[in-house]
C-alpha cells in the first residue's frame, strides 16, 4: 500500500515552460486535493476533486489546471510557469475528515 | 469562511512540555486535527478531536478543546529532539468536508 505518490520530487523550469505534476493514490478515496506550501503561508488549496469526473477551484487556482483522470489519479498542470509559482506542491486524498499527503514536489521557476 | 490561526514558532528544551495553540472562528466546527510535518516530507495526521469532546489523550499527546473560546491546544509531554517539526492545526466546519489549515507552528527542541 503506497498511499499517495507524487512525481517528480524536484523540478526546475524556466519562465514560460509548462509541466504536469502527477499524483496517484491507492486507497480508493473519492476526494483529492492539490496544495502549495510557501514559507510563513502554510498550505493553500489550489484545486480539489470531490469525486472522479469533478474538479473545483480552491483559494489560489490562477495559473493552474487540473485533471481527475480516474479515481486514482489527479494531475496539476502549469501551462506557462512564472517565478511566483516557485513552491512545494502537495497532493492529498481524503477519507472522512482525515487527509493523507504525498511527499511533495519541490518546483523552482527561474 | 473559517479562519485558523497559530503562532509561527515555539522553542523548548528537551524534556520540557510543549504547548502549541490554535484558534478558529467557526463555531460549527465539527472535527479538529493536528498534523505533523517533518523536514522534507508531507503532513501526517498526529491526532484529532471531535467537537463534542473537551480532551483527548494519546500517550505523550494531550489535545484540549475550549469550544466557548474556539481554542484548541496540543500538549507534548517530555518533548524530544525528534519532535522538532512543523505542527498544523486543521478544522472541518459544519456544512463542508474540506479542512482549513493554520499556517503551522515550527517547534524547535533544544538539547
Short mmCIF file of C-alpha atoms in Angstrom, two decimals:
data_model
loop_
_atom_site.label_atom_id
_atom_site.label_comp_id
_atom_site.label_asym_id
_atom_site.label_seq_id
_atom_site.Cartn_x
_atom_site.Cartn_y
_atom_site.Cartn_z
CA UNK A 1 0.00 0.00 0.00
CA UNK A 2 1.96 3.02 -1.28
CA UNK A 3 -0.56 5.66 -0.09
CA UNK A 4 -0.21 8.90 -2.05
CA UNK A 5 2.64 9.15 -4.53
CA UNK A 6 3.85 12.23 -6.42
CA UNK A 7 6.21 12.71 -9.33
CA UNK A 8 8.59 14.32 -9.85
CA UNK A 9 10.22 15.04 -6.48
CA UNK A 10 12.15 18.05 -7.81
CA UNK A 11 11.80 20.19 -10.93
CA UNK A 12 13.43 23.34 -12.26
CA UNK A 13 11.63 25.24 -15.02
CA UNK A 14 12.31 28.38 -16.96
CA UNK A 15 9.65 31.10 -17.05
CA UNK A 16 7.05 30.24 -19.68
CA UNK A 17 7.69 26.50 -19.73
CA UNK A 18 4.87 24.07 -18.99
CA UNK A 19 4.75 20.92 -16.93
CA UNK A 20 2.40 18.48 -15.25
CA UNK A 21 2.71 17.27 -11.69
CA UNK A 22 1.42 13.75 -11.22
CA UNK A 23 -0.38 12.34 -8.18
CA UNK A 24 -1.83 8.91 -7.54
CA UNK A 25 -3.45 7.22 -4.53
CA UNK A 26 -4.19 3.54 -3.95
CA UNK A 27 -6.60 3.92 -1.03
CA UNK A 28 -9.78 4.16 -3.12
CA UNK A 29 -10.53 7.64 -1.80
CA UNK A 30 -13.06 9.81 -3.59
CA UNK A 31 -11.63 13.24 -2.70
CA UNK A 32 -8.24 14.52 -3.83
CA UNK A 33 -6.52 17.88 -3.38
CA UNK A 34 -3.61 19.99 -4.60
CA UNK A 35 -1.93 22.43 -2.20
CA UNK A 36 1.05 24.70 -2.39
CA UNK A 37 3.21 25.43 0.64
CA UNK A 38 5.22 28.62 0.93
CA UNK A 39 7.24 29.81 3.95
CA UNK A 40 5.02 31.52 6.52
CA UNK A 41 1.91 30.94 4.40
CA UNK A 42 1.01 27.44 5.47
CA UNK A 43 -0.93 25.31 2.99
CA UNK A 44 -3.06 26.99 0.34
CA UNK A 45 -5.59 24.98 -1.62
CA UNK A 46 -5.20 25.22 -5.39
CA UNK A 47 -7.84 22.79 -6.70
CA UNK A 48 -9.75 19.84 -5.38
CA UNK A 49 -11.80 16.98 -6.74
CA UNK A 50 -14.70 15.60 -4.72
CA UNK A 51 -15.03 12.55 -6.97
CA UNK A 52 -13.96 11.15 -10.31
CA UNK A 53 -15.03 13.50 -13.06
CA UNK A 54 -15.40 16.64 -10.92
CA UNK A 55 -12.96 19.41 -10.09
CA UNK A 56 -13.33 22.72 -8.24
CA UNK A 57 -11.22 25.79 -7.62
CA UNK A 58 -9.66 26.38 -4.26
CA UNK A 59 -8.12 29.50 -2.78
CA UNK A 60 -5.34 30.09 -5.36
CA UNK A 61 -6.29 28.49 -8.74
CA UNK A 62 -4.90 31.11 -11.13
CA UNK A 63 -2.15 29.80 -13.40
CA UNK A 64 -3.07 26.14 -12.81
CA UNK A 65 -5.30 23.49 -14.34
CA UNK A 66 -6.16 20.03 -13.07
CA UNK A 67 -7.39 16.73 -14.43
CA UNK A 68 -9.02 13.95 -12.45
CA UNK A 69 -8.08 11.21 -14.88
CA UNK A 70 -9.72 8.42 -12.89
CA UNK A 71 -10.35 7.66 -9.23
CA UNK A 72 -6.64 7.07 -8.58
CA UNK A 73 -5.00 9.96 -10.39
CA UNK A 74 -5.22 13.74 -10.07
CA UNK A 75 -2.75 15.84 -12.04
CA UNK A 76 -1.82 19.53 -11.79
CA UNK A 77 -0.68 21.44 -14.87
CA UNK A 78 1.21 24.69 -15.14
CA UNK A 79 0.68 25.97 -18.70
CA UNK A 80 3.16 28.86 -18.55
CA UNK A 81 5.25 28.78 -15.39
CA UNK A 82 6.04 32.01 -13.53
CA UNK A 83 8.59 32.65 -10.74
CA UNK A 84 5.65 33.22 -8.35
CA UNK A 85 4.83 29.53 -8.78
CA UNK A 86 8.09 28.51 -7.12
CA UNK A 87 6.83 26.44 -4.21
CA UNK A 88 6.43 22.99 -2.74
CA UNK A 89 3.34 21.26 -4.07
CA UNK A 90 1.47 18.62 -2.10
CA UNK A 91 -1.22 16.26 -3.28
CA UNK A 92 -3.60 14.73 -0.74
CA UNK A 93 -6.51 12.33 -0.69
CA UNK A 94 -9.21 12.25 1.95
CA UNK A 95 -11.14 9.62 3.92
CA UNK A 96 -13.77 11.07 6.24
CA UNK A 97 -12.11 14.23 7.58
CA UNK A 98 -8.54 12.89 7.53
CA UNK A 99 -6.21 13.84 4.70
CA UNK A 100 -3.31 11.69 3.51
CA UNK A 101 -0.46 13.60 1.94
CA UNK A 102 2.12 12.75 -0.68
CA UNK A 103 5.82 13.57 -0.15
CA UNK A 104 5.65 16.76 -2.24
CA UNK A 105 7.19 18.19 -5.40
CA UNK A 106 9.71 21.00 -4.97
CA UNK A 107 9.36 23.30 -8.00
CA UNK A 108 11.65 26.18 -8.86
CA UNK A 109 10.81 28.56 -11.71
CA UNK A 110 13.71 30.70 -12.90
CA UNK B 1 -15.31 31.17 5.87
CA UNK B 2 -13.28 29.55 8.58
CA UNK B 3 -10.10 31.26 9.74
CA UNK B 4 -7.48 29.26 11.68
CA UNK B 5 -4.62 30.99 13.48
CA UNK B 6 -1.42 29.62 15.03
CA UNK B 7 1.75 31.23 16.29
CA UNK B 8 4.66 30.58 13.92
CA UNK B 9 7.40 29.43 16.29
CA UNK B 10 7.87 27.65 19.62
CA UNK B 11 11.21 26.82 21.21
CA UNK B 12 11.52 24.40 24.16
CA UNK B 13 14.21 22.47 25.99
CA UNK B 14 14.37 18.69 25.68
CA UNK B 15 12.36 17.02 28.45
CA UNK B 16 10.03 20.01 28.94
CA UNK B 17 6.39 20.07 27.86
CA UNK B 18 5.41 21.88 24.67
CA UNK B 19 2.04 23.54 24.19
CA UNK B 20 1.01 24.55 20.67
CA UNK B 21 -2.09 26.71 20.42
CA UNK B 22 -4.66 27.24 17.68
CA UNK B 23 -7.73 29.47 17.43
CA UNK B 24 -10.55 29.21 14.91
CA UNK B 25 -13.58 31.28 14.06
CA UNK B 26 -16.42 28.99 13.02
CA UNK B 27 -18.47 27.77 15.98
CA UNK B 28 -19.97 25.00 13.84
CA UNK B 29 -16.59 23.26 13.56
CA UNK B 30 -17.02 19.52 13.87
CA UNK B 31 -13.62 17.88 13.55
CA UNK B 32 -10.31 19.36 14.64
CA UNK B 33 -6.97 17.86 13.67
CA UNK B 34 -3.28 18.15 14.42
CA UNK B 35 -0.85 17.25 11.65
CA UNK B 36 2.94 16.95 11.90
CA UNK B 37 5.33 17.78 9.07
CA UNK B 38 8.93 16.64 9.35
CA UNK B 39 11.59 18.31 7.17
CA UNK B 40 11.27 17.40 3.50
CA UNK B 41 8.10 15.37 4.00
CA UNK B 42 4.36 15.70 3.64
CA UNK B 43 1.95 16.16 6.53
CA UNK B 44 0.92 13.21 8.67
CA UNK B 45 -2.07 13.07 10.98
CA UNK B 46 -0.95 13.15 14.62
CA UNK B 47 -4.26 13.19 16.45
CA UNK B 48 -7.77 14.62 16.24
CA UNK B 49 -10.73 15.52 18.43
CA UNK B 50 -14.45 15.74 17.79
CA UNK B 51 -16.28 18.91 18.73
CA UNK B 52 -18.33 17.08 21.37
CA UNK B 53 -15.15 16.30 23.35
CA UNK B 54 -13.14 18.53 25.70
CA UNK B 55 -9.97 16.50 25.91
CA UNK B 56 -8.21 13.59 24.28
CA UNK B 57 -5.04 11.91 25.48
CA UNK B 58 -2.83 9.65 23.41
CA UNK B 59 0.46 8.65 25.07
CA UNK B 60 2.56 11.86 25.25
CA UNK B 61 -0.04 13.91 23.40
CA UNK B 62 -2.95 15.75 25.01
CA UNK B 63 -5.47 17.73 22.97
CA UNK B 64 -7.64 20.28 24.75
CA UNK B 65 -10.66 21.91 23.13
CA UNK B 66 -12.37 25.02 24.53
CA UNK B 67 -15.42 25.48 22.32
CA UNK B 68 -16.55 28.64 24.06
CA UNK B 69 -13.27 30.39 23.23
CA UNK B 70 -12.77 28.45 19.95
CA UNK B 71 -9.34 27.42 21.16
CA UNK B 72 -7.52 24.16 20.51
CA UNK B 73 -4.19 23.16 22.01
CA UNK B 74 -1.73 20.31 21.62
CA UNK B 75 0.47 19.43 24.56
CA UNK B 76 3.50 17.22 24.04
CA UNK B 77 4.89 15.83 27.30
CA UNK B 78 8.61 15.10 27.72
CA UNK B 79 9.46 16.75 24.39
CA UNK B 80 12.28 15.07 22.46
CA UNK B 81 14.54 16.35 19.67
CA UNK B 82 12.64 14.03 17.33
CA UNK B 83 9.53 16.12 17.98
CA UNK B 84 11.12 19.05 16.14
CA UNK B 85 8.78 19.66 13.19
CA UNK B 86 6.02 21.94 11.93
CA UNK B 87 2.63 21.30 13.54
CA UNK B 88 -0.53 22.25 11.68
CA UNK B 89 -3.96 22.73 13.16
CA UNK B 90 -6.82 21.90 10.75
CA UNK B 91 -10.54 22.41 11.26
CA UNK B 92 -13.54 20.99 9.41
CA UNK B 93 -16.66 23.10 9.78
CA UNK B 94 -20.27 22.01 9.59
CA UNK B 95 -21.51 22.01 6.01
CA UNK B 96 -18.08 21.39 4.50
CA UNK B 97 -15.79 18.39 4.31
CA UNK B 98 -12.73 20.42 3.31
CA UNK B 99 -10.36 21.21 6.21
CA UNK B 100 -9.00 24.70 6.75
CA UNK B 101 -5.35 24.66 7.81
CA UNK B 102 -3.49 27.07 10.03
CA UNK B 103 -0.11 28.39 8.91
CA UNK B 104 1.78 25.89 11.07
CA UNK B 105 3.90 26.23 14.21
CA UNK B 106 7.60 25.36 13.94
CA UNK B 107 8.60 23.52 17.12
CA UNK B 108 12.32 23.68 17.86
CA UNK B 109 13.61 21.41 20.61
CA UNK B 110 16.97 22.27 22.16
CA UNK B 111 19.12 19.57 23.80
#
